[in-house]
Amino acid sequence: MLRVKKVHVKSYGCQMNVYDAERMADVLAKEGYVETARIEDADLVVLNTCHIREKAVEKVYSELGRVRELKSERASAGRDTRVVVAGCVAQAEGAEIVRRAPVVDVVVGPQSYHRLPQLLAAAGPARPALDTDFPLDDKFQHLPARERAAIRGRGVSAFLTVQEGCDKFCTFCVVPYTRGAEVSRPVAAIVAEAERLADAGVREFTLLGQNVNAYHGVGPDGRVWTLGRLLGRLARIEGVARLRYTTSHPRDMDDELIAAHGELPALMPYLHLPVQAGADHILAAMNRRHTADGYRRLIDRIRAARPDIALSSDFIVGFPGESDADFAETLRLVDDVRFASAYSFKYSIRPGTPAADLGEQVPEAVKAARLAELQARLERDREAFNRTMVGRTLDVLVERAGRQPGQLAGKSPYLQGVHFEGGTAAVGDIVPLAIVAAQPGSLLGRQAGVRDGDRRAPVVESPHRSADAA
Ligand code: 5AD
Ligand code: SF4
């Protein structure tokens, strides 16, 4: 009997890696692989790696050590295991990976994973295959269309890459080197993918790009479209209930995009807009190309368009040369803006980036103390924001079963997790919930009305579609 081949994709890092992992699984599905959540069962292990902060490379090698043990255990049971390293560490390390870890069969960068089948075919024992090119032809053209069953299995909220790479060259960041120059997918290709996802029951779309609001894809009219315009087009697709996008740069928040936040009901009132730091000379040394006050003014304009918008940011503490006074400026910015959520990191030296060569590196203990102080303040604001939800009614997109039996879980427009007793709701519904409590990790809601049947994707209920749902 023919045994089904199984693939386990382990993804690290950002949301684009989650998207890429799905697309790699799509490519491999065409080769007869089904996905498994158990790495021990996998005939093919794909590590989809991240290079953004320190120790990323060492983490990959130690993971490969574990994979090597797994491979020899499986070999004694007569089973072969093949190993792929993908993602940004693959891009950055290239052939060094197969030199240091002979267990690896294929090394493939983020721009060439559509070639996985050929690479796997070319690789043999002691003959690894490598592809870390930035090919001129668009990988998206070569990726298979996403299958309905696979889309449904991944839920009602989906990522959709619209832009890749970055031309900003912040001095701390490896992304412009690992993901390359900014490239935008054409509008028609994005619309076709979104229609396919919506048709399979996806309701919420998060448009992804390393610098997503720099989007400048070719429209069907032959002109360059901005992200604001693209969002307007996607909002017209039947079944598209919610739109989000991430990650953005303050310099690329143009008027059209800001206006879209006021004009498009489907565009959710949540924006991740990293500021990184609050002192102007640190922002200049980071090559961020905006000041702290410039960021404050931008937030004012965005809030004027959409007053209830929840803001989120990334912060780096301990960038080279950051003094106590500079750090105090970061705290002051936090107090001024009041972020609803945020990610914060200690600066980590990335070899090959300009900031790695700066003097005045901040001692580790100082970075740790600043991070703790910043995180306490961000947490204060996050909890305060969540508390303002109690007593309000929020539209929640139901995504999955909750932790307790009979509970369902979903997301508020502000990207908060919400739990509630199931009632009449089903996954994919958008239900109004009265928020009764703000718990540390999520909100607790109670169903406040009948489900919003009008806004359900027609696909969920139409009989000819439910036939192939299984
Ligand atoms: N050190 C610490 N944080 C970093 N980030 C990117 N590069 C570094 C680095 N060298 C953070 C930034 C970015 C987020 C994705 O990761 O805050 O916005
Ligand atoms: Fe990195 Fe973002 Fe700066 Fe681009 S804009 S270099 S991805 S931090």
Tab-separated table of C-alpha atoms and ligand atoms in Angstrom:
chain	number	residue	atom	x	y	z
A	1	MET	CA	0.000	0.000	0.000
A	2	LEU	CA	1.220	3.468	-0.790
A	3	ARG	CA	1.975	5.344	2.406
A	4	VAL	CA	0.935	8.994	2.552
A	5	LYS	CA	3.931	11.306	2.745
A	6	LYS	CA	3.784	13.726	5.635
A	7	VAL	CA	5.314	17.168	6.022
A	8	HIS	CA	5.801	19.157	9.200
A	9	VAL	CA	6.442	22.883	8.740
A	10	LYS	CA	7.809	24.670	11.791
A	11	SER	CA	7.634	28.420	11.485
A	12	TYR	CA	9.407	31.088	13.505
A	13	GLY	CA	9.120	34.860	13.549
A	14	CYS	CA	6.712	37.138	11.762
A	15	GLN	CA	3.287	36.704	10.197
A	16	MET	CA	4.767	36.612	6.734
A	17	ASN	CA	6.520	33.409	7.733
A	18	VAL	CA	3.134	31.995	8.730
A	19	TYR	CA	1.837	32.891	5.275
A	20	ASP	CA	4.942	31.453	3.566
A	21	ALA	CA	4.587	28.255	5.600
A	22	GLU	CA	1.032	27.848	4.309
A	23	ARG	CA	2.133	28.440	0.741
A	24	MET	CA	4.982	25.917	1.080
A	25	ALA	CA	2.441	23.398	2.367
A	26	ASP	CA	0.304	24.198	-0.716
A	27	VAL	CA	3.278	23.543	-3.020
A	28	LEU	CA	4.073	20.285	-1.240
A	29	ALA	CA	0.424	19.186	-1.257
A	30	LYS	CA	0.714	19.047	-5.053
A	31	GLU	CA	3.589	16.602	-4.534
A	32	GLY	CA	1.385	14.374	-2.381
A	33	TYR	CA	2.408	15.603	1.072
A	34	VAL	CA	-0.174	16.054	3.805
A	35	GLU	CA	0.570	18.245	6.785
A	36	THR	CA	1.207	16.792	10.218
A	37	ALA	CA	1.444	18.608	13.533
A	38	ARG	CA	3.758	15.862	14.846
A	39	ILE	CA	7.362	16.301	13.790
A	40	GLU	CA	8.122	12.621	14.662
A	41	ASP	CA	5.692	11.518	11.955
A	42	ALA	CA	7.162	13.749	9.263
A	43	ASP	CA	8.885	12.360	6.190
A	44	LEU	CA	9.798	15.933	5.400
A	45	VAL	CA	10.663	18.567	8.009
A	46	VAL	CA	10.684	22.224	6.954
A	47	LEU	CA	12.158	24.788	9.325
A	48	ASN	CA	10.900	28.205	8.261
A	49	THR	CA	13.368	30.438	10.026
A	50	CYS	CA	13.587	34.039	11.244
A	51	HIS	CA	16.718	36.189	11.350
A	52	ILE	CA	15.436	39.381	12.967
A	53	ARG	CA	17.160	39.195	16.343
A	54	GLU	CA	20.228	37.660	17.958
A	55	LYS	CA	20.720	33.949	18.459
A	56	ALA	CA	18.399	33.237	15.528
A	57	VAL	CA	21.134	31.324	13.745
A	58	GLU	CA	22.183	29.378	16.837
A	59	LYS	CA	18.552	28.451	17.467
A	60	VAL	CA	18.326	26.971	13.986
A	61	TYR	CA	21.472	24.880	14.460
A	62	SER	CA	20.279	23.526	17.792
A	63	GLU	CA	16.903	22.697	16.245
A	64	LEU	CA	18.765	20.930	13.432
A	65	GLY	CA	20.617	18.916	16.100
A	66	ARG	CA	17.264	17.656	17.364
A	67	VAL	CA	16.103	16.935	13.825
A	68	ARG	CA	19.275	14.887	13.242
A	69	GLU	CA	18.456	12.702	16.259
A	70	LEU	CA	14.907	12.315	15.033
A	71	LYS	CA	16.172	11.340	11.607
A	72	SER	CA	18.409	8.602	13.005
A	73	GLU	CA	15.573	7.264	15.213
A	74	ARG	CA	13.298	7.129	12.199
A	75	ALA	CA	16.090	5.564	10.107
A	76	SER	CA	16.348	2.665	12.580
A	77	ALA	CA	12.632	2.121	12.008
A	78	GLY	CA	13.344	2.033	8.260
A	79	ARG	CA	11.980	5.489	7.528
A	80	ASP	CA	13.659	8.226	5.583
A	81	THR	CA	13.454	11.863	6.702
A	82	ARG	CA	14.290	14.809	4.514
A	83	VAL	CA	15.078	18.237	5.894
A	84	VAL	CA	14.553	21.719	4.439
A	85	VAL	CA	15.729	25.004	5.918
A	86	ALA	CA	13.685	27.915	4.560
A	87	GLY	CA	13.102	31.542	5.546
A	88	CYS	CA	15.455	34.365	6.386
A	89	VAL	CA	18.225	32.370	8.088
A	90	ALA	CA	18.377	30.216	4.949
A	91	GLN	CA	18.709	33.386	2.911
A	92	ALA	CA	21.404	34.860	5.146
A	93	GLU	CA	23.467	31.730	5.815
A	94	GLY	CA	23.079	29.894	2.501
A	95	ALA	CA	25.682	27.173	1.931
A	96	GLU	CA	27.056	27.636	5.440
A	97	ILE	CA	24.008	25.716	6.694
A	98	VAL	CA	24.742	22.538	4.781
A	99	ARG	CA	28.402	22.807	5.723
A	100	ARG	CA	27.582	22.986	9.440
A	101	ALA	CA	24.549	20.710	9.372
A	102	PRO	CA	24.895	17.887	6.825
A	103	VAL	CA	21.452	16.619	7.881
A	104	VAL	CA	19.968	19.362	5.680
A	105	ASP	CA	18.863	18.356	2.169
A	106	VAL	CA	17.588	21.699	0.884
A	107	VAL	CA	18.251	25.341	1.723
A	108	VAL	CA	15.694	27.667	0.162
A	109	GLY	CA	15.237	31.420	0.572
A	110	PRO	CA	11.917	33.261	0.943
A	111	GLN	CA	11.809	34.214	-2.737
A	112	SER	CA	12.356	30.734	-4.196
A	113	TYR	CA	10.230	28.297	-2.208
A	114	HIS	CA	7.925	27.723	-5.180
A	115	ARG	CA	10.881	25.658	-6.479
A	116	LEU	CA	10.784	23.250	-3.521
A	117	PRO	CA	9.688	20.238	-5.628
A	118	GLN	CA	12.598	20.663	-8.051
A	119	LEU	CA	15.032	21.236	-5.212
A	120	LEU	CA	13.858	18.125	-3.380
A	121	ALA	CA	14.176	16.132	-6.595
A	122	ALA	CA	17.684	17.428	-7.220
A	123	ALA	CA	18.926	16.807	-3.672
A	124	GLY	CA	20.285	13.373	-2.907
A	125	PRO	CA	22.319	11.741	-0.159
A	126	ALA	CA	25.310	13.999	0.507
A	127	ARG	CA	24.106	16.196	-2.358
A	128	PRO	CA	22.216	19.128	-0.852
A	129	ALA	CA	20.346	21.593	-3.061
A	130	LEU	CA	20.492	25.316	-2.498
A	131	ASP	CA	18.453	28.243	-3.822
A	132	THR	CA	18.754	31.653	-2.231
A	133	ASP	CA	18.356	33.695	-5.407
A	134	PHE	CA	16.037	36.617	-5.785
A	135	PRO	CA	14.609	35.388	-9.092
A	136	LEU	CA	13.314	37.955	-11.522
A	137	ASP	CA	10.163	35.988	-12.158
A	138	ASP	CA	7.519	36.385	-9.515
A	139	LYS	CA	7.243	33.400	-7.154
A	140	PHE	CA	3.519	34.060	-6.778
A	141	GLN	CA	3.016	33.235	-10.459
A	142	HIS	CA	4.415	29.767	-9.834
A	143	LEU	CA	2.600	28.973	-6.611
A	144	PRO	CA	-0.425	26.716	-7.008
A	145	ALA	CA	-3.844	28.267	-6.330
A	146	ARG	CA	-4.899	27.643	-2.754
A	147	GLU	CA	-7.266	24.677	-2.373
A	148	ARG	CA	-10.669	25.205	-0.725
A	149	ALA	CA	-10.153	22.442	1.816
A	150	ALA	CA	-6.744	23.797	2.836
A	151	ILE	CA	-8.138	27.324	3.156
A	152	ARG	CA	-11.043	26.170	5.299
A	153	GLY	CA	-8.765	24.126	7.522
A	154	ARG	CA	-6.810	27.272	8.310
A	155	GLY	CA	-9.766	29.215	9.625
A	156	VAL	CA	-11.853	32.277	8.867
A	157	SER	CA	-9.032	34.773	9.284
A	158	ALA	CA	-6.243	34.667	6.706
A	159	PHE	CA	-2.975	36.368	5.885
A	160	LEU	CA	-2.424	37.620	2.368
A	161	THR	CA	0.979	38.879	1.253
A	162	VAL	CA	0.688	41.971	-0.946
A	163	GLN	CA	4.201	43.374	-0.680
A	164	GLU	CA	7.625	42.042	0.235
A	165	GLY	CA	10.989	43.473	1.054
A	166	CYS	CA	12.023	46.840	2.378
A	167	ASP	CA	13.931	49.851	1.048
A	168	LYS	CA	13.997	51.769	4.324
A	169	PHE	CA	17.312	50.473	5.708
A	170	CYS	CA	16.760	51.213	9.375
A	171	THR	CA	20.285	50.818	10.696
A	172	PHE	CA	19.416	48.019	13.153
A	173	CYS	CA	17.485	45.828	10.746
A	174	VAL	CA	18.417	42.808	8.610
A	175	VAL	CA	15.191	42.751	6.606
A	176	PRO	CA	16.406	44.777	3.597
A	177	TYR	CA	19.209	42.206	3.248
A	178	THR	CA	17.227	39.009	3.829
A	179	ARG	CA	13.975	39.933	2.115
A	180	GLY	CA	15.475	42.229	-0.498
A	181	ALA	CA	14.106	45.336	-2.171
A	182	GLU	CA	10.464	46.392	-2.011
A	183	VAL	CA	8.240	44.538	-4.459
A	184	SER	CA	4.442	44.849	-4.683
A	185	ARG	CA	2.146	42.212	-6.172
A	186	PRO	CA	-0.199	43.427	-8.909
A	187	VAL	CA	-3.724	44.345	-7.782
A	188	ALA	CA	-5.345	41.694	-10.010
A	189	ALA	CA	-3.336	38.865	-8.433
A	190	ILE	CA	-4.236	40.026	-4.923
A	191	VAL	CA	-7.917	40.400	-5.808
A	192	ALA	CA	-7.968	36.906	-7.324
A	193	GLU	CA	-6.394	35.400	-4.204
A	194	ALA	CA	-8.754	37.317	-1.905
A	195	GLU	CA	-11.782	36.188	-3.943
A	196	ARG	CA	-10.666	32.608	-3.663
A	197	LEU	CA	-10.200	32.906	0.090
A	198	ALA	CA	-13.545	34.670	0.553
A	199	ASP	CA	-15.283	32.053	-1.550
A	200	ALA	CA	-13.938	29.353	0.782
A	201	GLY	CA	-15.337	31.155	3.827
A	202	VAL	CA	-12.519	33.481	4.935
A	203	ARG	CA	-13.995	36.637	6.477
A	204	GLU	CA	-11.002	38.559	7.759
A	205	PHE	CA	-7.958	39.420	5.647
A	206	THR	CA	-4.702	40.725	7.027
A	207	LEU	CA	-2.642	42.161	4.196
A	208	LEU	CA	1.021	41.508	4.829
A	209	GLY	CA	4.209	43.218	3.823
A	210	GLN	CA	7.493	44.041	5.526
A	211	ASN	CA	6.557	47.595	4.674
A	212	VAL	CA	2.979	47.064	3.634
A	213	ASN	CA	1.903	50.699	3.461
A	214	ALA	CA	4.623	51.372	0.901
A	215	TYR	CA	2.506	49.163	-1.377
A	216	HIS	CA	2.656	50.392	-4.967
A	217	GLY	CA	1.310	47.604	-7.151
A	218	VAL	CA	0.140	47.892	-10.733
A	219	GLY	CA	-3.622	48.263	-10.953
A	220	PRO	CA	-5.892	46.872	-13.664
A	221	ASP	CA	-5.833	50.376	-15.189
A	222	GLY	CA	-2.061	50.114	-15.669
A	223	ARG	CA	-1.429	52.745	-13.008
A	224	VAL	CA	0.313	52.381	-9.678
A	225	TRP	CA	-2.146	51.841	-6.833
A	226	THR	CA	-1.543	52.737	-3.204
A	227	LEU	CA	-2.523	50.588	-0.254
A	228	GLY	CA	-5.510	52.833	0.490
A	229	ARG	CA	-6.861	52.227	-2.976
A	230	LEU	CA	-6.187	48.484	-2.800
A	231	LEU	CA	-8.091	48.273	0.501
A	232	GLY	CA	-11.050	50.044	-1.098
A	233	ARG	CA	-11.067	47.477	-3.914
A	234	LEU	CA	-10.809	44.479	-1.588
A	235	ALA	CA	-13.632	45.809	0.597
A	236	ARG	CA	-15.964	45.399	-2.402
A	237	ILE	CA	-15.412	41.635	-2.660
A	238	GLU	CA	-18.426	39.665	-1.488
A	239	GLY	CA	-17.761	37.964	1.830
A	240	VAL	CA	-14.860	40.242	2.799
A	241	ALA	CA	-16.037	41.441	6.203
A	242	ARG	CA	-12.808	42.654	7.754
A	243	LEU	CA	-9.543	44.063	6.506
A	244	ARG	CA	-6.300	44.720	8.367
A	245	TYR	CA	-2.727	45.337	7.264
A	246	THR	CA	0.699	45.029	8.839
A	247	THR	CA	3.513	46.191	9.200
A	248	SER	CA	3.613	49.856	8.364
A	249	HIS	CA	6.197	52.621	8.409
A	250	PRO	CA	5.182	56.110	9.622
A	251	ARG	CA	6.689	57.690	6.511
A	252	ASP	CA	4.312	55.788	4.253
A	253	MET	CA	1.001	56.704	5.942
A	254	ASP	CA	-0.297	58.751	3.013
A	255	ASP	CA	-3.523	60.781	2.940
A	256	GLU	CA	-5.442	58.166	0.974
A	257	LEU	CA	-4.622	55.474	3.525
A	258	ILE	CA	-5.492	57.683	6.487
A	259	ALA	CA	-8.780	58.610	4.805
A	260	ALA	CA	-9.531	54.911	4.228
A	261	HIS	CA	-9.586	54.449	8.008
A	262	GLY	CA	-12.483	56.869	8.172
A	263	GLU	CA	-14.276	55.699	5.041
A	264	LEU	CA	-14.096	51.909	4.863
A	265	PRO	CA	-16.273	50.117	7.417
A	266	ALA	CA	-14.437	46.853	6.660
A	267	LEU	CA	-11.087	48.371	7.607
A	268	MET	CA	-10.726	47.497	11.275
A	269	PRO	CA	-9.883	50.233	13.783
A	270	TYR	CA	-6.466	48.853	14.678
A	271	LEU	CA	-3.101	49.980	13.366
A	272	HIS	CA	0.358	48.603	14.043
A	273	LEU	CA	2.657	51.534	13.383
A	274	PRO	CA	6.118	50.985	14.862
A	275	VAL	CA	7.884	54.049	16.239
A	276	GLN	CA	10.880	52.215	17.811
A	277	ALA	CA	12.065	55.075	20.052
A	278	GLY	CA	11.134	58.523	21.357
A	279	ALA	CA	14.353	60.567	21.171
A	280	ASP	CA	14.988	62.375	17.910
A	281	HIS	CA	18.716	61.758	17.689
A	282	ILE	CA	18.158	58.032	18.297
A	283	LEU	CA	15.476	58.009	15.593
A	284	ALA	CA	17.990	59.748	13.313
A	285	ALA	CA	20.723	57.222	14.163
A	286	MET	CA	18.196	54.476	13.407
A	287	ASN	CA	17.580	56.143	10.021
A	288	ARG	CA	13.853	56.206	10.721
A	289	ARG	CA	13.467	59.484	8.839
A	290	HIS	CA	10.859	60.981	11.163
A	291	THR	CA	10.923	62.696	14.547
A	292	ALA	CA	8.981	61.875	17.696
A	293	ASP	CA	6.762	64.920	17.201
A	294	GLY	CA	6.262	63.979	13.562
A	295	TYR	CA	4.948	60.647	14.804
A	296	ARG	CA	2.675	62.380	17.353
A	297	ARG	CA	1.225	64.612	14.616
A	298	LEU	CA	0.666	61.607	12.392
A	299	ILE	CA	-1.228	59.848	15.197
A	300	ASP	CA	-3.386	62.955	15.593
A	301	ARG	CA	-4.283	62.835	11.904
A	302	ILE	CA	-5.096	59.123	12.026
A	303	ARG	CA	-7.239	59.627	15.127
A	304	ALA	CA	-9.031	62.499	13.429
A	305	ALA	CA	-10.011	60.082	10.644
A	306	ARG	CA	-10.923	57.230	12.992
A	307	PRO	CA	-11.250	58.422	16.601
A	308	ASP	CA	-11.582	54.984	18.212
A	309	ILE	CA	-8.554	53.454	16.445
A	310	ALA	CA	-6.411	51.179	18.617
A	311	LEU	CA	-2.714	51.811	18.099
A	312	SER	CA	0.143	49.392	18.400
A	313	SER	CA	3.891	49.789	18.045
A	314	ASP	CA	7.301	48.137	18.181
A	315	PHE	CA	10.003	49.539	20.455
A	316	ILE	CA	13.714	48.958	20.697
A	317	VAL	CA	15.456	49.849	23.961
A	318	GLY	CA	19.216	50.214	24.307
A	319	PHE	CA	20.010	51.230	20.745
A	320	PRO	CA	23.709	52.307	20.653
A	321	GLY	CA	24.117	55.718	22.287
A	322	GLU	CA	20.710	55.691	24.033
A	323	SER	CA	21.056	57.624	27.316
A	324	ASP	CA	18.698	57.643	30.296
A	325	ALA	CA	17.314	60.937	29.020
A	326	ASP	CA	16.709	59.424	25.571
A	327	PHE	CA	14.904	56.500	27.123
A	328	ALA	CA	12.780	58.947	29.143
A	329	GLU	CA	11.689	60.415	25.788
A	330	THR	CA	10.452	56.968	24.739
A	331	LEU	CA	8.418	56.742	27.948
A	332	ARG	CA	7.034	60.241	27.340
A	333	LEU	CA	5.924	59.222	23.854
A	334	VAL	CA	4.191	56.168	25.313
A	335	ASP	CA	2.394	58.379	27.819
A	336	ASP	CA	1.302	60.735	25.048
A	337	VAL	CA	0.012	58.120	22.612
A	338	ARG	CA	-1.356	55.429	24.971
A	339	PHE	CA	-0.904	52.331	22.834
A	340	ALA	CA	-3.522	49.594	23.003
A	341	SER	CA	-0.812	46.980	22.504
A	342	ALA	CA	2.903	46.871	21.715
A	343	TYR	CA	5.971	44.736	21.189
A	344	SER	CA	9.261	45.743	22.755
A	345	PHE	CA	12.757	44.398	22.378
A	346	LYS	CA	16.282	44.915	23.627
A	347	TYR	CA	18.498	46.128	20.807
A	348	SER	CA	20.361	43.170	19.396
A	349	ILE	CA	23.456	43.526	17.248
A	350	ARG	CA	22.902	42.162	13.755
A	351	PRO	CA	26.196	41.624	11.936
A	352	GLY	CA	26.296	43.412	8.612
A	353	THR	CA	23.866	46.175	9.629
A	354	PRO	CA	25.215	49.734	10.088
A	355	ALA	CA	24.273	49.952	13.791
A	356	ALA	CA	26.432	46.924	14.561
A	357	ASP	CA	29.511	49.064	13.971
A	358	LEU	CA	28.449	51.951	16.198
A	359	GLY	CA	30.392	52.591	19.406
A	360	GLU	CA	28.529	53.239	22.638
A	361	GLN	CA	26.772	49.887	22.849
A	362	VAL	CA	24.456	49.937	25.880
A	363	PRO	CA	25.282	47.406	28.629
A	364	GLU	CA	23.000	44.389	28.816
A	365	ALA	CA	21.837	45.154	32.364
A	366	VAL	CA	20.780	48.672	31.350
A	367	LYS	CA	18.838	47.301	28.388
A	368	ALA	CA	17.098	44.770	30.646
A	369	ALA	CA	16.098	47.438	33.178
A	370	ARG	CA	14.773	49.760	30.459
A	371	LEU	CA	12.834	46.948	28.837
A	372	ALA	CA	11.171	46.041	32.137
A	373	GLU	CA	10.199	49.660	32.778
A	374	LEU	CA	8.852	50.156	29.267
A	375	GLN	CA	6.903	46.914	29.333
A	376	ALA	CA	5.281	47.788	32.662
A	377	ARG	CA	4.088	51.049	31.190
A	378	LEU	CA	2.842	49.448	27.969
A	379	GLU	CA	1.023	46.825	29.999
A	380	ARG	CA	-0.617	49.571	32.079
A	381	ASP	CA	-1.987	51.119	28.882
A	382	ARG	CA	-3.040	47.803	27.366
A	383	GLU	CA	-5.042	46.891	30.456
A	384	ALA	CA	-6.582	50.362	30.645
A	385	PHE	CA	-7.613	50.101	27.005
A	386	ASN	CA	-9.158	46.681	27.580
A	387	ARG	CA	-11.058	47.939	30.629
A	388	THR	CA	-12.710	50.653	28.524
A	389	MET	CA	-14.402	47.814	26.611
A	390	VAL	CA	-16.385	46.583	29.630
A	391	GLY	CA	-20.005	47.618	29.224
A	392	ARG	CA	-19.624	48.140	25.478
A	393	THR	CA	-21.022	45.938	22.740
A	394	LEU	CA	-18.415	44.751	20.240
A	395	ASP	CA	-18.771	42.877	16.970
A	396	VAL	CA	-16.736	39.715	17.378
A	397	LEU	CA	-15.630	37.458	14.537
A	398	VAL	CA	-15.995	33.907	15.851
A	399	GLU	CA	-12.819	31.978	15.037
A	400	ARG	CA	-12.739	28.765	17.083
A	401	ALA	CA	-13.872	26.853	20.139
A	402	GLY	CA	-12.935	28.486	23.443
A	403	ARG	CA	-10.988	27.047	26.363
A	404	GLN	CA	-14.035	25.872	28.326
A	405	PRO	CA	-16.611	23.470	26.898
A	406	GLY	CA	-19.433	25.378	25.202
A	407	GLN	CA	-17.289	28.481	24.829
A	408	LEU	CA	-16.369	30.140	21.565
A	409	ALA	CA	-13.488	32.510	20.928
A	410	GLY	CA	-12.958	35.276	18.420
A	411	LYS	CA	-11.563	38.733	17.807
A	412	SER	CA	-12.912	42.189	18.454
A	413	PRO	CA	-12.428	44.943	15.856
A	414	TYR	CA	-9.510	46.100	18.046
A	415	LEU	CA	-7.796	42.690	17.697
A	416	GLN	CA	-8.567	41.665	21.252
A	417	GLY	CA	-9.304	38.022	21.951
A	418	VAL	CA	-12.871	37.551	23.241
A	419	HIS	CA	-14.378	34.448	24.878
A	420	PHE	CA	-18.106	33.853	25.257
A	421	GLU	CA	-20.687	31.121	25.763
A	422	GLY	CA	-21.563	29.704	22.363
A	423	GLY	CA	-25.275	30.387	22.136
A	424	THR	CA	-26.421	30.317	18.530
A	425	ALA	CA	-23.139	31.442	16.998
A	426	ALA	CA	-20.924	29.461	14.621
A	427	VAL	CA	-17.345	29.894	13.448
A	428	GLY	CA	-17.312	32.604	10.776
A	429	ASP	CA	-20.218	34.555	12.282
A	430	ILE	CA	-19.785	38.115	13.392
A	431	VAL	CA	-21.780	38.491	16.578
A	432	PRO	CA	-22.468	41.496	18.785
A	433	LEU	CA	-21.194	40.732	22.279
A	434	ALA	CA	-21.722	42.685	25.467
A	435	ILE	CA	-18.320	42.788	27.154
A	436	VAL	CA	-18.706	41.837	30.806
A	437	ALA	CA	-15.086	41.566	31.954
A	438	ALA	CA	-11.522	42.311	30.874
A	439	GLN	CA	-9.330	39.355	31.831
A	440	PRO	CA	-5.520	39.421	31.516
A	441	GLY	CA	-5.351	37.601	28.166
A	442	SER	CA	-8.753	38.292	26.688
A	443	LEU	CA	-12.167	39.841	27.116
A	444	LEU	CA	-15.230	37.976	28.298
A	445	GLY	CA	-18.458	38.623	26.401
A	446	ARG	CA	-22.093	37.672	26.431
A	447	GLN	CA	-24.133	37.350	23.282
A	448	ALA	CA	-26.055	40.595	22.985
A	449	GLY	CA	-28.222	39.899	19.969
A	450	VAL	CA	-28.937	37.505	17.153
A	451	ARG	CA	-26.049	36.758	14.903
A	452	ASP	CA	-25.471	39.105	12.063
A	453	GLY	CA	-26.705	36.931	9.231
A	454	ASP	CA	-26.404	39.683	6.646
A	455	ARG	CA	-22.695	39.877	6.974
A	456	ARG	CA	-21.996	36.158	6.935
A	457	ALA	CA	-20.119	34.960	3.886
A	458	PRO	CA	-22.836	33.508	1.648
A	459	VAL	CA	-20.648	30.465	1.145
A	460	VAL	CA	-21.165	29.283	4.711
A	461	GLU	CA	-24.868	28.790	4.259
A	462	SER	CA	-25.443	28.051	0.591
A	463	PRO	CA	-26.310	24.358	0.174
A	464	HIS	CA	-24.228	23.632	-2.929
A	465	ARG	CA	-21.154	24.845	-1.080
A	466	SER	CA	-21.687	22.987	2.169
A	467	ALA	CA	-21.515	19.764	0.140
A	468	ASP	CA	-17.768	20.059	-0.359
A	469	ALA	CA	-17.076	21.457	3.071
A	470	ALA	CA	-16.006	18.166	4.600
B	1	5AD	N1	17.244	44.491	17.625
B	1	5AD	C1	16.079	44.548	18.318
B	1	5AD	N2	14.881	44.627	17.743
B	1	5AD	C2	14.859	44.627	16.391
B	1	5AD	N3	13.829	44.700	15.532
B	1	5AD	C3	14.323	44.648	14.285
B	1	5AD	N4	15.668	44.556	14.307
B	1	5AD	C4	16.023	44.554	15.612
B	1	5AD	C5	17.257	44.487	16.280
B	1	5AD	N5	18.411	44.443	15.616
B	1	5AD	C6	12.458	44.863	15.959
B	1	5AD	C7	11.890	46.207	15.492
B	1	5AD	C8	10.982	45.809	14.373
B	1	5AD	C9	10.507	44.440	14.852
B	1	5AD	C10	9.927	43.579	13.804
B	1	5AD	O1	11.671	43.848	15.369
B	1	5AD	O2	11.184	46.789	16.558
B	1	5AD	O3	9.911	46.712	14.198
B	2	SF4	FE1	13.425	46.800	9.028
B	2	SF4	FE2	10.931	47.775	9.163
B	2	SF4	FE3	13.039	49.448	9.077
B	2	SF4	FE4	12.345	48.025	6.904
B	2	SF4	S1	11.138	49.639	7.915
B	2	SF4	S2	14.425	48.311	7.681
B	2	SF4	S3	11.659	46.088	7.837
B	2	SF4	S4	12.510	47.985	10.729
